[in-house]
GROMACS .gro file of C-alpha atoms in nm:
model
  372
    1MET     CA    1  -3.610   2.551  -1.692
    2GLU     CA    2  -3.588   2.528  -2.071
    3LYS     CA    3  -3.249   2.356  -2.038
    4ARG     CA    4  -3.395   2.096  -1.799
    5ALA     CA    5  -3.684   2.028  -2.038
    6SER     CA    6  -3.438   1.982  -2.321
    7TRP     CA    7  -3.243   1.728  -2.115
    8VAL     CA    8  -3.565   1.539  -2.034
    9GLN     CA    9  -3.658   1.519  -2.401
   10THR     CA   10  -3.309   1.399  -2.491
   11LEU     CA   11  -3.314   1.130  -2.221
   12LEU     CA   12  -3.658   1.011  -2.324
   13PHE     CA   13  -3.545   0.989  -2.686
   14LEU     CA   14  -3.230   0.796  -2.591
   15ALA     CA   15  -3.435   0.563  -2.368
   16PHE     CA   16  -3.672   0.496  -2.658
   17ILE     CA   17  -3.385   0.422  -2.896
   18GLY     CA   18  -3.209   0.209  -2.635
   19ALA     CA   19  -3.520   0.007  -2.560
   20PHE     CA   20  -3.575  -0.080  -2.923
   21PHE     CA   21  -3.204  -0.157  -2.965
   22VAL     CA   22  -3.231  -0.415  -2.687
   23LEU     CA   23  -3.562  -0.551  -2.818
   24ASN     CA   24  -3.416  -0.597  -3.165
   25LEU     CA   25  -3.130  -0.794  -3.010
   26VAL     CA   26  -3.330  -1.023  -2.782
   27LEU     CA   27  -3.657  -1.085  -2.968
   28PRO     CA   28  -3.661  -1.405  -3.177
   29LYS     CA   29  -3.605  -1.352  -3.548
   30ARG     CA   30  -3.878  -1.448  -3.794
   31GLU     CA   31  -3.828  -1.621  -4.127
   32PHE     CA   32  -4.178  -1.551  -4.260
   33SER     CA   33  -4.433  -1.271  -4.218
   34GLU     CA   34  -4.791  -1.401  -4.211
   35GLN     CA   35  -4.930  -1.049  -4.254
   36GLU     CA   36  -4.709  -0.966  -4.553
   37ASN     CA   37  -4.709  -1.324  -4.688
   38ARG     CA   38  -4.339  -1.323  -4.770
   39MET     CA   39  -4.005  -1.452  -4.651
   40LEU     CA   40  -3.811  -1.210  -4.432
   41GLN     CA   41  -3.441  -1.139  -4.459
   42THR     CA   42  -3.236  -1.336  -4.209
   43ALA     CA   43  -2.893  -1.236  -4.079
   44PRO     CA   44  -2.652  -1.226  -4.376
   45LYS     CA   45  -2.319  -1.407  -4.354
   46PHE     CA   46  -2.023  -1.171  -4.340
   47THR     CA   47  -1.735  -1.214  -4.582
   48LEU     CA   48  -1.484  -0.963  -4.711
   49ALA     CA   49  -1.602  -1.030  -5.066
   50SER     CA   50  -1.965  -0.954  -4.977
   51LEU     CA   51  -1.859  -0.642  -4.789
   52PHE     CA   52  -1.659  -0.494  -5.075
   53SER     CA   53  -1.924  -0.587  -5.333
   54GLY     CA   54  -2.190  -0.409  -5.130
   55ASN     CA   55  -2.406  -0.723  -5.097
   56PHE     CA   56  -2.350  -0.752  -4.722
   57THR     CA   57  -2.449  -0.394  -4.640
   58SER     CA   58  -2.755  -0.415  -4.864
   59SER     CA   59  -2.866  -0.745  -4.712
   60PHE     CA   60  -2.796  -0.622  -4.359
   61GLU     CA   61  -3.007  -0.310  -4.416
   62THR     CA   62  -3.296  -0.528  -4.536
   63TYR     CA   63  -3.240  -0.759  -4.238
   64VAL     CA   64  -3.268  -0.473  -3.988
   65THR     CA   65  -3.583  -0.345  -4.155
   66ASP     CA   66  -3.749  -0.689  -4.181
   67GLN     CA   67  -3.663  -0.792  -3.825
   68PHE     CA   68  -3.746  -0.461  -3.654
   69ALA     CA   69  -3.939  -0.516  -3.332
   70PHE     CA   70  -4.319  -0.515  -3.377
   71ARG     CA   71  -4.280  -0.464  -3.751
   72ASP     CA   72  -4.642  -0.559  -3.831
   73ALA     CA   73  -4.778  -0.305  -3.582
   74TRP     CA   74  -4.554  -0.030  -3.722
   75THR     CA   75  -4.667  -0.113  -4.077
   76THR     CA   76  -5.033  -0.080  -3.974
   77LEU     CA   77  -4.958   0.243  -3.786
   78LYS     CA   78  -4.793   0.390  -4.097
   79ALA     CA   79  -5.096   0.298  -4.308
   80ARG     CA   80  -5.331   0.468  -4.060
   81ALA     CA   81  -5.105   0.775  -4.052
   82GLU     CA   82  -5.120   0.798  -4.432
   83LEU     CA   83  -5.500   0.796  -4.415
   84MET     CA   84  -5.504   1.062  -4.144
   85SER     CA   85  -5.280   1.282  -4.358
   86GLY     CA   86  -5.536   1.268  -4.640
   87LYS     CA   87  -5.369   0.998  -4.850
   88ALA     CA   88  -5.571   0.688  -4.940
   89GLU     CA   89  -5.256   0.504  -5.048
   90ASN     CA   90  -4.979   0.309  -4.877
   91LYS     CA   91  -4.701   0.114  -5.045
   92GLY     CA   92  -4.864   0.166  -5.386
   93ILE     CA   93  -5.202   0.022  -5.280
   94TYR     CA   94  -5.514   0.241  -5.257
   95LEU     CA   95  -5.786   0.189  -4.999
   96CYS     CA   96  -6.109   0.242  -5.194
   97LYS     CA   97  -6.476   0.221  -5.111
   98ASN     CA   98  -6.609  -0.097  -4.950
   99GLU     CA   99  -6.258  -0.158  -4.814
  100THR     CA  100  -6.139  -0.259  -5.161
  101LEU     CA  101  -5.761  -0.253  -5.208
  102ILE     CA  102  -5.653  -0.162  -5.562
  103GLU     CA  103  -5.306  -0.132  -5.715
  104PRO     CA  104  -5.295   0.108  -6.013
  105TYR     CA  105  -5.157  -0.009  -6.346
  106THR     CA  106  -4.846   0.119  -6.521
  107ALA     CA  107  -4.835   0.053  -6.897
  108PRO     CA  108  -4.527  -0.120  -7.040
  109LYS     CA  109  -4.286   0.051  -7.273
  110THR     CA  110  -4.389   0.018  -7.637
  111GLU     CA  111  -4.075  -0.176  -7.728
  112ASP     CA  112  -4.124  -0.422  -7.440
  113LEU     CA  113  -4.482  -0.497  -7.540
  114GLU     CA  114  -4.385  -0.536  -7.905
  115PHE     CA  115  -4.106  -0.777  -7.808
  116SER     CA  116  -4.352  -1.000  -7.621
  117MET     CA  117  -4.606  -0.981  -7.901
  118GLU     CA  118  -4.347  -1.100  -8.153
  119ALA     CA  119  -4.332  -1.426  -7.959
  120VAL     CA  120  -4.713  -1.457  -7.947
  121HIS     CA  121  -4.733  -1.393  -8.321
  122ALA     CA  122  -4.457  -1.645  -8.389
  123LEU     CA  123  -4.646  -1.914  -8.196
  124ALA     CA  124  -4.971  -1.831  -8.374
  125ASP     CA  125  -4.794  -1.864  -8.711
  126SER     CA  126  -4.607  -2.186  -8.642
  127ALA     CA  127  -4.826  -2.390  -8.404
  128GLY     CA  128  -5.030  -2.557  -8.680
  129VAL     CA  129  -5.339  -2.546  -8.454
  130PRO     CA  130  -5.575  -2.261  -8.354
  131VAL     CA  131  -5.419  -2.019  -8.106
  132TYR     CA  132  -5.639  -1.799  -7.886
  133PHE     CA  133  -5.505  -1.496  -7.702
  134ALA     CA  134  -5.679  -1.352  -7.395
  135LEU     CA  135  -5.567  -1.060  -7.181
  136ILE     CA  136  -5.752  -1.011  -6.854
  137PRO     CA  137  -5.802  -0.659  -6.718
  138SER     CA  138  -5.773  -0.618  -6.341
  139ALA     CA  139  -5.977  -0.428  -6.083
  140SER     CA  140  -5.785  -0.105  -6.147
  141GLU     CA  141  -5.937  -0.103  -6.497
  142ILE     CA  142  -6.288  -0.243  -6.448
  143TRP     CA  143  -6.332  -0.060  -6.116
  144ARG     CA  144  -6.120   0.245  -6.207
  145ASP     CA  145  -6.391   0.481  -6.079
  146ALA     CA  146  -6.328   0.347  -5.728
  147LEU     CA  147  -5.975   0.493  -5.728
  148PRO     CA  148  -5.927   0.844  -5.587
  149GLU     CA  149  -5.921   1.123  -5.842
  150GLY     CA  150  -5.568   1.180  -5.963
  151ALA     CA  151  -5.440   0.833  -5.880
  152PRO     CA  152  -5.184   0.734  -6.146
  153ASN     CA  153  -5.352   0.458  -6.346
  154ASP     CA  154  -5.275   0.385  -6.710
  155SER     CA  155  -5.533   0.236  -6.945
  156GLN     CA  156  -5.528  -0.143  -6.961
  157SER     CA  157  -5.781  -0.122  -7.243
  158ALA     CA  158  -5.525   0.065  -7.453
  159THR     CA  159  -5.260  -0.200  -7.379
  160ILE     CA  160  -5.503  -0.476  -7.476
  161ASP     CA  161  -5.587  -0.304  -7.803
  162ARG     CA  162  -5.218  -0.258  -7.888
  163ALA     CA  163  -5.142  -0.621  -7.807
  164TYR     CA  164  -5.440  -0.762  -7.999
  165ALA     CA  165  -5.343  -0.565  -8.309
  166LEU     CA  166  -5.009  -0.750  -8.309
  167SER     CA  167  -5.107  -1.099  -8.192
  168GLY     CA  168  -5.180  -1.287  -8.514
  169ALA     CA  169  -5.403  -1.512  -8.298
  170HIS     CA  170  -5.776  -1.534  -8.231
  171ASN     CA  171  -5.824  -1.253  -7.978
  172VAL     CA  172  -6.063  -1.307  -7.686
  173ASP     CA  173  -6.269  -1.014  -7.560
  174VAL     CA  174  -6.246  -1.072  -7.184
  175TYR     CA  175  -6.268  -0.697  -7.124
  176SER     CA  176  -6.630  -0.671  -7.244
  177ALA     CA  177  -6.733  -0.982  -7.051
  178LEU     CA  178  -6.604  -0.837  -6.725
  179SER     CA  179  -6.726  -0.483  -6.793
  180ALA     CA  180  -7.079  -0.613  -6.840
  181HIS     CA  181  -7.069  -0.747  -6.484
  182ALA     CA  182  -6.871  -0.469  -6.318
  183GLU     CA  183  -7.135  -0.426  -6.046
  184GLU     CA  184  -7.082  -0.783  -5.928
  185PRO     CA  185  -6.802  -0.913  -5.700
  186ILE     CA  186  -6.577  -1.024  -5.986
  187PHE     CA  187  -6.250  -0.930  -5.811
  188TYR     CA  188  -6.135  -0.991  -5.457
  189ARG     CA  189  -6.121  -0.684  -5.232
  190THR     CA  190  -5.787  -0.782  -5.076
  191ASP     CA  191  -5.616  -0.959  -5.367
  192HIS     CA  192  -5.513  -0.887  -5.726
  193HIS     CA  193  -5.692  -1.192  -5.872
  194TRP     CA  194  -6.044  -1.219  -5.999
  195THR     CA  195  -6.293  -1.420  -5.796
  196SER     CA  196  -6.436  -1.749  -5.919
  197LEU     CA  197  -6.737  -1.551  -6.041
  198GLY     CA  198  -6.507  -1.321  -6.240
  199ALA     CA  199  -6.328  -1.630  -6.374
  200TYR     CA  200  -6.664  -1.767  -6.488
  201TYR     CA  201  -6.732  -1.455  -6.695
  202GLY     CA  202  -6.381  -1.485  -6.838
  203TYR     CA  203  -6.467  -1.843  -6.932
  204THR     CA  204  -6.777  -1.726  -7.118
  205ALA     CA  205  -6.561  -1.497  -7.333
  206ILE     CA  206  -6.321  -1.781  -7.412
  207ALA     CA  207  -6.605  -2.020  -7.488
  208GLN     CA  208  -6.758  -1.766  -7.727
  209ALA     CA  209  -6.425  -1.718  -7.909
  210MET     CA  210  -6.380  -2.096  -7.939
  211ALA     CA  211  -6.743  -2.150  -8.051
  212LEU     CA  212  -6.814  -2.367  -7.745
  213GLU     CA  213  -7.156  -2.398  -7.587
  214CYS     CA  214  -7.100  -2.225  -7.255
  215VAL     CA  215  -7.234  -2.396  -6.939
  216PRO     CA  216  -7.488  -2.157  -6.780
  217LEU     CA  217  -7.395  -2.028  -6.434
  218SER     CA  218  -7.730  -2.155  -6.307
  219GLU     CA  219  -7.617  -2.514  -6.365
  220TYR     CA  220  -7.339  -2.478  -6.107
  221GLU     CA  221  -7.380  -2.490  -5.732
  222GLU     CA  222  -7.161  -2.230  -5.565
  223ARG     CA  223  -6.966  -2.359  -5.266
  224ILE     CA  224  -6.815  -2.100  -5.033
  225VAL     CA  225  -6.499  -2.275  -4.910
  226SER     CA  226  -6.346  -1.989  -4.708
  227ARG     CA  227  -6.455  -1.664  -4.547
  228SER     CA  228  -6.109  -1.571  -4.418
  229PHE     CA  229  -5.900  -1.501  -4.729
  230TYR     CA  230  -5.649  -1.215  -4.721
  231GLY     CA  231  -5.470  -1.165  -5.052
  232THR     CA  232  -5.161  -0.999  -5.192
  233ALA     CA  233  -5.293  -0.641  -5.182
  234TYR     CA  234  -5.370  -0.684  -4.813
  235SER     CA  235  -5.024  -0.827  -4.750
  236ALA     CA  236  -4.845  -0.543  -4.928
  237SER     CA  237  -5.052  -0.248  -4.811
  238GLY     CA  238  -5.049  -0.240  -4.432
  239PHE     CA  239  -5.427  -0.186  -4.429
  240SER     CA  240  -5.453  -0.475  -4.185
  241TRP     CA  241  -5.796  -0.383  -4.045
  242VAL     CA  242  -5.998  -0.453  -4.361
  243ALA     CA  243  -6.240  -0.746  -4.363
  244PRO     CA  244  -6.138  -1.073  -4.531
  245ASP     CA  245  -6.264  -1.207  -4.863
  246SER     CA  246  -6.455  -1.526  -4.933
  247ILE     CA  247  -6.341  -1.793  -5.179
  248SER     CA  248  -6.595  -1.989  -5.382
  249ALA     CA  249  -6.579  -2.290  -5.611
  250PHE     CA  250  -6.836  -2.380  -5.876
  251VAL     CA  251  -6.706  -2.678  -6.076
  252PRO     CA  252  -6.720  -3.024  -5.910
  253GLU     CA  253  -6.411  -3.246  -5.920
  254GLU     CA  254  -6.595  -3.563  -6.021
  255GLY     CA  255  -6.470  -3.712  -6.346
  256VAL     CA  256  -6.149  -3.507  -6.344
  257SER     CA  257  -5.796  -3.626  -6.263
  258VAL     CA  258  -5.502  -3.390  -6.215
  259THR     CA  259  -5.130  -3.463  -6.245
  260ASN     CA  260  -4.878  -3.210  -6.116
  261TYR     CA  261  -4.515  -3.180  -6.225
  262PRO     CA  262  -4.357  -2.961  -5.953
  263GLN     CA  263  -4.002  -3.088  -6.012
  264GLY     CA  264  -4.044  -3.251  -6.352
  265ALA     CA  265  -4.161  -3.589  -6.220
  266PRO     CA  266  -4.538  -3.652  -6.209
  267VAL     CA  267  -4.726  -3.653  -5.878
  268GLU     CA  268  -5.097  -3.684  -5.815
  269GLY     CA  269  -5.262  -3.345  -5.790
  270ALA     CA  270  -5.609  -3.207  -5.728
  271MET     CA  271  -5.828  -2.937  -5.872
  272TYR     CA  272  -5.887  -2.812  -5.519
  273ALA     CA  273  -5.614  -2.834  -5.253
  274GLU     CA  274  -5.816  -2.815  -4.932
  275ALA     CA  275  -5.508  -2.794  -4.707
  276PHE     CA  276  -5.427  -2.442  -4.831
  277LEU     CA  277  -5.751  -2.310  -4.683
  278GLN     CA  278  -5.568  -2.333  -4.349
  279ALA     CA  279  -5.264  -2.143  -4.482
  280LYS     CA  280  -5.205  -1.772  -4.541
  281ASP     CA  281  -5.210  -1.789  -4.922
  282GLN     CA  282  -5.553  -1.945  -4.964
  283TYR     CA  283  -5.561  -1.877  -5.338
  284LYS     CA  284  -5.339  -2.186  -5.363
  285TYR     CA  285  -5.661  -2.377  -5.295
  286PHE     CA  286  -5.682  -2.392  -5.675
  287TYR     CA  287  -5.444  -2.674  -5.779
  288GLY     CA  288  -5.198  -2.600  -5.498
  289GLY     CA  289  -5.054  -2.281  -5.648
  290ASN     CA  290  -4.788  -2.205  -5.907
  291THR     CA  291  -4.625  -2.504  -6.075
  292PRO     CA  292  -4.439  -2.554  -6.407
  293LEU     CA  293  -4.692  -2.800  -6.552
  294LEU     CA  294  -5.035  -2.941  -6.477
  295THR     CA  295  -5.225  -3.196  -6.684
  296ILE     CA  296  -5.598  -3.245  -6.642
  297ARG     CA  297  -5.786  -3.540  -6.785
  298THR     CA  298  -6.165  -3.542  -6.805
  299GLN     CA  299  -6.439  -3.790  -6.883
  300HIS     CA  300  -6.493  -3.626  -7.225
  301THR     CA  301  -6.255  -3.862  -7.403
  302ASP     CA  302  -6.379  -3.773  -7.753
  303ALA     CA  303  -6.321  -3.399  -7.706
  304PRO     CA  304  -6.007  -3.216  -7.828
  305SER     CA  305  -5.704  -3.137  -7.614
  306LEU     CA  306  -5.604  -2.788  -7.502
  307LEU     CA  307  -5.271  -2.633  -7.408
  308ILE     CA  308  -5.287  -2.325  -7.185
  309LEU     CA  309  -4.997  -2.082  -7.143
  310ARG     CA  310  -5.089  -1.876  -6.844
  311ASP     CA  311  -5.041  -1.696  -6.516
  312SER     CA  312  -5.220  -1.763  -6.186
  313TYR     CA  313  -5.551  -1.612  -6.305
  314MET     CA  314  -5.603  -1.935  -6.497
  315ASP     CA  315  -5.603  -2.140  -6.174
  316SER     CA  316  -5.961  -2.039  -6.097
  317LEU     CA  317  -6.076  -2.032  -6.464
  318SER     CA  318  -5.950  -2.365  -6.600
  319PRO     CA  319  -6.198  -2.579  -6.399
  320PHE     CA  320  -6.476  -2.436  -6.618
  321LEU     CA  321  -6.296  -2.556  -6.932
  322THR     CA  322  -6.304  -2.920  -6.818
  323ALA     CA  323  -6.656  -2.940  -6.964
  324HIS     CA  324  -6.518  -2.904  -7.318
  325PHE     CA  325  -6.182  -3.084  -7.347
  326SER     CA  326  -6.048  -3.435  -7.299
  327GLU     CA  327  -5.711  -3.311  -7.177
  328ILE     CA  328  -5.594  -2.972  -7.058
  329HIS     CA  329  -5.220  -2.907  -7.033
  330ILE     CA  330  -5.133  -2.596  -6.830
  331LEU     CA  331  -4.783  -2.450  -6.865
  332ASP     CA  332  -4.633  -2.165  -6.665
  333LEU     CA  333  -4.340  -2.026  -6.863
  334ARG     CA  334  -4.188  -1.874  -6.549
  335TYR     CA  335  -4.094  -2.228  -6.446
  336TYR     CA  336  -4.126  -2.445  -6.760
  337LYS     CA  337  -3.816  -2.392  -6.974
  338THR     CA  338  -3.806  -2.675  -7.231
  339SER     CA  339  -3.918  -2.649  -7.594
  340LEU     CA  340  -4.281  -2.548  -7.632
  341ARG     CA  341  -4.304  -2.667  -7.994
  342ALA     CA  342  -4.169  -3.009  -7.894
  343TYR     CA  343  -4.433  -3.034  -7.623
  344ILE     CA  344  -4.711  -2.947  -7.868
  345GLU     CA  345  -4.598  -3.217  -8.112
  346GLU     CA  346  -4.534  -3.482  -7.845
  347HIS     CA  347  -4.880  -3.449  -7.690
  348GLY     CA  348  -5.081  -3.390  -8.007
  349ILE     CA  349  -5.228  -3.063  -7.886
  350ASP     CA  350  -5.542  -2.956  -8.076
  351GLU     CA  351  -5.585  -2.598  -7.956
  352ILE     CA  352  -5.378  -2.341  -7.764
  353LEU     CA  353  -5.494  -2.069  -7.527
  354ILE     CA  354  -5.262  -1.790  -7.412
  355CYS     CA  355  -5.428  -1.629  -7.110
  356TYR     CA  356  -5.267  -1.367  -6.885
  357ASN     CA  357  -5.366  -1.077  -6.669
  358VAL     CA  358  -5.263  -0.754  -6.847
  359LYS     CA  359  -5.022  -0.647  -6.573
  360ASN     CA  360  -4.859  -0.989  -6.550
  361PHE     CA  361  -4.823  -1.011  -6.926
  362SER     CA  362  -4.670  -0.662  -6.933
  363GLU     CA  363  -4.407  -0.759  -6.675
  364ASP     CA  364  -4.333  -1.126  -6.751
  365GLY     CA  365  -3.987  -1.162  -6.899
  366ASN     CA  366  -4.053  -1.520  -7.014
  367ILE     CA  367  -4.311  -1.454  -7.287
  368PHE     CA  368  -4.035  -1.480  -7.551
  369LEU     CA  369  -4.017  -1.855  -7.482
  370MET     CA  370  -4.343  -1.901  -7.675
  371GLN     CA  371  -4.154  -1.888  -8.003
  372TYR     CA  372  -3.930  -2.187  -7.928
   0.00000   0.00000   0.00000
């Protein structure tokens, strides 16, 4: 009897494996995962060179994993299993109260931070115009009490303090501005970015550092443009049952013109790219997403010009700055590789703002370009 039961279990197991083998062969292959918001590995091309180098086997392993039948359902099942086992984490993302997804922060090595700060200091010394330096803490710092006890989470405040001590620039206290409003929805629940409300409070810190008269929040009319936003933390975590976020905009587009330089040549852009509200990555609603260079011209023709060196957090903050500058030039050093000093001289830049999220600044290998 025991032998027969063993055979039944073996046959059931083989049938299960065989069924998924067939499904993986016949089901259509996907190039993009909407749930994970990323490109999936397609079948790698076999060559002897790629085989002996190990590239083929590595790519094929990723291909099998990415194209496994019902991958999204298995990812969700794994996340639920982690919760049932007592873990509030999956793929490095923690499910916290109010269905908030938070990725803990890992501090950079001292030598890596110092290397980046040498470039910031060099720009501050040589630019010939005021340089402001702002590091933005993320939800894992401002909402650190929401993380489970014992979750590995280094201090972003300590990283900010270390960086500001070395900057040689005018440091901007974004940390205090956000901490003062920690009870408000200043970060998305499903994404790593701050909300437009959080960006507004970041703007107030920048305005204070630059001695600008900040526009009161009450003078803006909030427009909720989406109630179906799922961000990067959602895509990475597998916690696919959480509720979506809303996206808001405060600053009107009137009197502002935007030029985008996606491939070096200018094309007409927009402060708000409505089409992306129908796409998976709705955060690209702000300017259309990452690009090497944006230029913004406002109706304040007598105001100074501003150059911003930034990451994607600035996409939702820079609209607030249009009230104070005639031109705003926004460079992303991940994609813009020509001389920064030449650009400053060519365009007669009056002030410079370096503005990054702490984690992004810690990991960006292009910060050194600020010194050239």
